[in-house]
Each structure stands twice: as C-alpha cells, then as structure tokens.
Short mmCIF file of C-alpha atoms and ligand atoms in Angstrom, two decimals:
data_model
loop_
_atom_site.label_atom_id
_atom_site.label_comp_id
_atom_site.label_asym_id
_atom_site.label_seq_id
_atom_site.Cartn_x
_atom_site.Cartn_y
_atom_site.Cartn_z
CA MET A 1 0.00 0.00 0.00
CA MET A 2 1.26 3.48 -0.81
CA VAL A 3 -0.11 5.22 2.32
CA ASP A 4 0.18 4.44 6.00
CA THR A 5 -3.07 2.56 6.59
CA LEU A 6 -4.19 0.07 9.20
CA ILE A 7 -6.65 -2.67 8.20
CA ARG A 8 -8.67 -3.67 11.27
CA GLU A 9 -12.09 -4.93 12.31
CA PHE A 10 -14.99 -2.48 12.42
CA ASP A 11 -15.89 -1.13 15.86
CA ILE A 12 -19.50 0.06 15.97
CA GLU A 13 -18.97 2.67 18.71
CA ARG A 14 -15.94 4.19 17.09
CA ASP A 15 -16.65 3.72 13.38
CA TYR A 16 -20.40 3.62 12.65
CA ALA A 17 -20.96 7.34 12.01
CA GLN A 18 -17.83 7.71 9.88
CA ALA A 19 -18.53 4.56 7.87
CA LEU A 20 -22.13 5.63 7.17
CA ALA A 21 -20.93 9.08 6.05
CA LEU A 22 -18.34 7.46 3.76
CA TRP A 23 -20.97 5.17 2.19
CA GLU A 24 -23.29 8.15 1.67
CA ARG A 25 -20.67 10.05 -0.32
CA SER A 26 -19.40 7.04 -2.25
CA GLY A 27 -21.73 7.40 -5.23
CA PRO A 28 -23.91 4.81 -6.95
CA GLY A 29 -21.56 1.88 -6.20
CA VAL A 30 -22.65 1.86 -2.57
CA HIS A 31 -26.38 1.65 -2.04
CA VAL A 32 -27.09 2.95 1.45
CA SER A 33 -30.16 1.23 2.80
CA SER A 34 -32.15 2.83 5.60
CA LEU A 35 -32.94 -0.69 6.82
CA SER A 36 -29.72 -2.71 6.32
CA ASP A 37 -27.39 0.15 7.25
CA SER A 38 -29.24 1.18 10.40
CA ARG A 39 -27.22 0.82 13.57
CA ALA A 40 -29.44 -2.05 14.74
CA GLU A 41 -28.97 -4.03 11.50
CA ILE A 42 -25.23 -3.42 11.49
CA ALA A 43 -25.10 -4.67 15.10
CA LYS A 44 -26.98 -7.81 13.94
CA LYS A 45 -24.41 -8.35 11.21
CA LEU A 46 -21.56 -7.96 13.70
CA ALA A 47 -23.12 -10.53 16.03
CA ARG A 48 -22.77 -13.07 13.22
CA ASP A 49 -19.31 -12.49 11.73
CA ALA A 50 -17.62 -9.35 13.01
CA ASP A 51 -14.28 -10.64 11.74
CA LEU A 52 -15.42 -10.11 8.13
CA PHE A 53 -16.35 -6.43 8.54
CA LEU A 54 -13.15 -4.45 7.99
CA VAL A 55 -12.11 -0.83 7.93
CA ALA A 56 -9.00 0.88 6.62
CA GLU A 57 -7.88 3.51 9.10
CA HIS A 58 -5.73 6.41 7.92
CA GLY A 59 -4.74 9.36 10.10
CA GLY A 60 -7.05 8.14 12.86
CA ALA A 61 -10.14 8.19 10.60
CA VAL A 62 -12.05 5.62 8.54
CA ALA A 63 -10.66 5.79 4.99
CA GLY A 64 -12.27 2.64 3.65
CA THR A 65 -14.63 -0.21 4.46
CA VAL A 66 -15.64 -3.64 3.28
CA ILE A 67 -18.34 -5.91 4.66
CA GLY A 68 -17.91 -9.62 4.02
CA GLY A 69 -20.15 -12.56 4.74
CA PHE A 70 -19.93 -16.36 4.60
CA ASP A 71 -22.95 -18.65 4.80
CA GLY A 72 -21.01 -21.94 4.87
CA ARG A 73 -21.12 -22.33 1.09
CA ARG A 74 -20.49 -18.95 -0.56
CA GLY A 75 -19.04 -15.67 0.53
CA MET A 76 -20.36 -12.19 -0.23
CA VAL A 77 -18.90 -8.69 -0.38
CA TYR A 78 -20.81 -5.49 0.42
CA HIS A 79 -19.95 -1.80 0.83
CA LEU A 80 -16.41 -1.74 -0.46
CA ALA A 81 -15.61 1.97 -0.44
CA VAL A 82 -12.51 4.12 -0.21
CA GLU A 83 -12.45 7.86 0.53
CA ALA A 84 -12.26 9.63 -2.87
CA ARG A 85 -9.05 11.57 -2.08
CA LEU A 86 -7.31 8.31 -1.11
CA ARG A 87 -8.18 6.17 -4.12
CA ARG A 88 -5.61 4.49 -6.39
CA LEU A 89 -3.24 4.06 -3.46
CA GLY A 90 -3.92 0.39 -2.84
CA ILE A 91 -6.40 0.71 0.04
CA GLY A 92 -9.22 -1.10 -1.77
CA GLN A 93 -6.79 -3.85 -2.71
CA ALA A 94 -5.61 -4.20 0.91
CA LEU A 95 -9.18 -4.42 2.23
CA MET A 96 -10.13 -7.09 -0.31
CA ALA A 97 -6.91 -9.05 0.23
CA GLU A 98 -7.51 -9.20 3.99
CA LEU A 99 -11.17 -10.14 3.51
CA GLU A 100 -10.19 -12.91 1.10
CA ARG A 101 -7.58 -14.23 3.55
CA ARG A 102 -10.24 -14.39 6.27
CA LEU A 103 -12.79 -16.06 3.97
CA ARG A 104 -10.20 -18.65 2.94
CA ARG A 105 -9.45 -19.41 6.60
CA LYS A 106 -13.15 -20.09 7.17
CA GLY A 107 -13.21 -22.58 4.29
CA CYS A 108 -14.90 -20.33 1.74
CA ARG A 109 -14.00 -21.42 -1.80
CA LYS A 110 -16.02 -18.96 -3.87
CA TYR A 111 -17.49 -15.54 -3.26
CA TYR A 112 -19.75 -13.08 -5.00
CA LEU A 113 -20.51 -9.40 -5.15
CA LEU A 114 -23.03 -7.17 -6.89
CA VAL A 115 -21.82 -4.29 -9.05
CA GLY A 116 -23.83 -1.99 -11.33
CA PRO A 117 -23.15 -2.72 -15.02
CA ASN A 118 -22.01 0.88 -15.71
CA LEU A 119 -19.64 1.29 -12.78
CA GLN A 120 -16.44 1.11 -14.82
CA ALA A 121 -14.02 1.97 -12.00
CA ALA A 122 -15.43 -0.65 -9.66
CA ILE A 123 -15.57 -3.27 -12.42
CA ALA A 124 -11.94 -2.54 -13.40
CA PHE A 125 -10.95 -2.81 -9.75
CA TYR A 126 -12.69 -6.17 -9.25
CA GLU A 127 -11.37 -7.58 -12.54
CA GLN A 128 -7.77 -6.82 -11.60
CA PHE A 129 -8.52 -8.53 -8.28
CA GLY A 130 -9.58 -11.68 -10.15
CA PHE A 131 -13.38 -11.44 -10.26
CA ALA A 132 -15.24 -12.26 -13.47
CA SER A 133 -18.83 -11.40 -14.33
CA MET A 134 -21.36 -14.21 -14.28
CA PRO A 135 -24.39 -14.48 -16.58
CA PHE A 136 -27.18 -14.40 -14.03
CA LEU A 137 -30.08 -12.13 -13.26
CA ILE A 138 -30.09 -11.05 -9.62
CA MET A 139 -33.48 -11.47 -7.96
CA GLY A 140 -34.34 -10.25 -4.48
CA LYS A 141 -37.26 -10.15 -2.09
CA GLU A 142 -37.78 -8.27 1.13
CA ILE A 143 -39.10 -10.16 4.13
CA ALA A 144 -41.52 -8.17 6.24
CA GLU A 145 -41.11 -8.35 10.00
CA GLU A 146 -43.40 -10.72 11.88
CA ALA A 147 -46.60 -9.01 12.98
C1 LIG B 201 -13.68 0.67 -6.18
C2 LIG B 201 -12.82 1.32 -5.08
C3 LIG B 201 -13.18 0.74 -3.73
C4 LIG B 201 -11.34 1.01 -5.38
O1 LIG B 201 -10.54 1.45 -4.28
P1 LIG B 201 -9.05 1.96 -4.45
O2 LIG B 201 -8.44 2.05 -3.09
O3 LIG B 201 -9.02 3.20 -5.26
O4 LIG B 201 -8.41 0.77 -5.29
P2 LIG B 201 -6.84 0.39 -5.40
O5 LIG B 201 -6.00 1.62 -5.26
O6 LIG B 201 -6.56 -0.72 -4.45
O7 LIG B 201 -6.78 -0.14 -6.90
C5 LIG B 201 -6.14 -1.34 -7.25
C6 LIG B 201 -6.20 -1.49 -8.76
O8 LIG B 201 -7.58 -1.57 -9.20
C7 LIG B 201 -7.71 -0.94 -10.48
N1 LIG B 201 -8.52 0.28 -10.36
C8 LIG B 201 -8.90 0.90 -9.21
N2 LIG B 201 -9.64 2.00 -9.50
C9 LIG B 201 -9.69 2.09 -10.84
C10 LIG B 201 -10.28 3.03 -11.73
N3 LIG B 201 -10.95 4.11 -11.27
N4 LIG B 201 -10.15 2.81 -13.05
C11 LIG B 201 -9.47 1.75 -13.53
N5 LIG B 201 -8.87 0.82 -12.72
C12 LIG B 201 -8.99 1.00 -11.40
C13 LIG B 201 -6.29 -0.57 -10.90
O9 LIG B 201 -5.75 -1.70 -11.56
C14 LIG B 201 -5.63 -0.36 -9.54
O10 LIG B 201 -4.20 -0.47 -9.60
P3 LIG B 201 -3.34 0.82 -10.06
O11 LIG B 201 -3.84 2.01 -9.28
O12 LIG B 201 -1.92 0.44 -9.69
O13 LIG B 201 -3.56 0.99 -11.53
C15 LIG B 201 -13.00 2.87 -5.10
O14 LIG B 201 -12.87 3.36 -6.42
C16 LIG B 201 -14.33 3.34 -4.55
O15 LIG B 201 -14.51 3.52 -3.34
N6 LIG B 201 -15.33 3.59 -5.44
C17 LIG B 201 -16.63 4.10 -5.02
C18 LIG B 201 -17.46 3.05 -4.31
C19 LIG B 201 -17.73 1.83 -5.19
O16 LIG B 201 -18.14 1.95 -6.33
N7 LIG B 201 -17.49 0.64 -4.62
C20 LIG B 201 -17.70 -0.60 -5.29
C21 LIG B 201 -19.02 -1.15 -4.84
S1 LIG B 201 -19.63 -2.41 -5.94
#
C-alpha cells in the first residue's frame, strides 16, 4: 500500500458514524439502505461475523470499508468503499486481500458481489482482483417483520 493505513475490524462505537458518512458520499456503487445500514442491523451483522467487517484507518479516521459474509457455502462482499481523495493508493486492494484471507481461513472457496453494469471503475478494480462477471439475473425479495 502506498499510504500508511491500518486494516482492522470495524468497531461500531468508534466507526459507525464515519462509515455511514463514507458510504453516503461514495456514489452509486454503494447503495445505502435505511434498513440494512441502520445501527441495529449493522449490530446484527456484527453478532454473526464481526471478523469479516473491515475498515482501513488512515490518520485516525475511517478511509475505507468492506463488509464480508460467509454462509457456509459462498461468501459475499458489500460496501467496499474508499475515501475519494485516497483512491488508487492500494487501500481497496488491501481491504479485499484481507477479507479474502479471512474467507479462505473459514473454508470459503467462492465468493460473490453485486456491481452496477455501468460502474467502470469498480468493475476494473474487481477484474484486476480476479473477479469475473457471471451471466445471471439477480433477484431479491424483502421479508416483512413478523406481525
Ligand atoms: C472501487 C474502489 C473501492 C477502489 O478502491 P481503491 O483504493 O481506489 O483501489 P486500489 O487503489 O486498491 O486499486 C487497485 C487497482 O484496481 C484498479 N482500479 C482501481 N480504481 C480504478 C479506476 N478508477 N479505473 C481503472 N482501474 C482501477 C487498478 O488496476 C488499480 O491499480 P493501479 O492504481 O496500480 O492501476 C473505489 O474506487 C471506490 O470507493 N469507489 C466508489 C465506491 C464503489 O463503487 N465501490 C464498489 C461497490 S460495488
């Protein structure tokens, strides 16, 4: 990495506000969800696999994030973002490399991510990291809370 950056696990007390602000200014590549990115939902995520939610710290502040997941079969990547003024310095690469190391250690052999088809920078980044696009339609459904 070309800047002095520490890759560490996310700490909700210390990092939540800064991470949310980073996601909000990260453009269309990071979809900020009022449900999934609420403090309560992030806490739920951390209760499951806190070791896959990483931040890059630079100058005492959050400069980048990535949220990983592993369900026992496949891994997932969400909210990879690097502060605009610190891009192209290897921070995104360092976050993904550490996430991949941790996924490998858990036995994960394949992982996925969602990226908009017009997000050239993100696609170029993921391709150089070894990802390839797959010919599937993504389908999703929200589950309402129990009454
Ligand atoms: C995608 C993103 C996380 C990359 O972070 P980064 O720290 O700038 O990436 P790195 O410096 O580690 O880049 C590693 C390599 O990826 C490729 N790459 C990164 N950004 C690129 C760009 N804008 N155009 C072309 N290639 C790019 C290059 O090969 C780069 O190596 P190089 O700089 O030596 O040429 C960052 O651009 C970002 O936060 N974008 C906005 C949020 C977003 O879209 N996230 C993806 C969600 S799907």
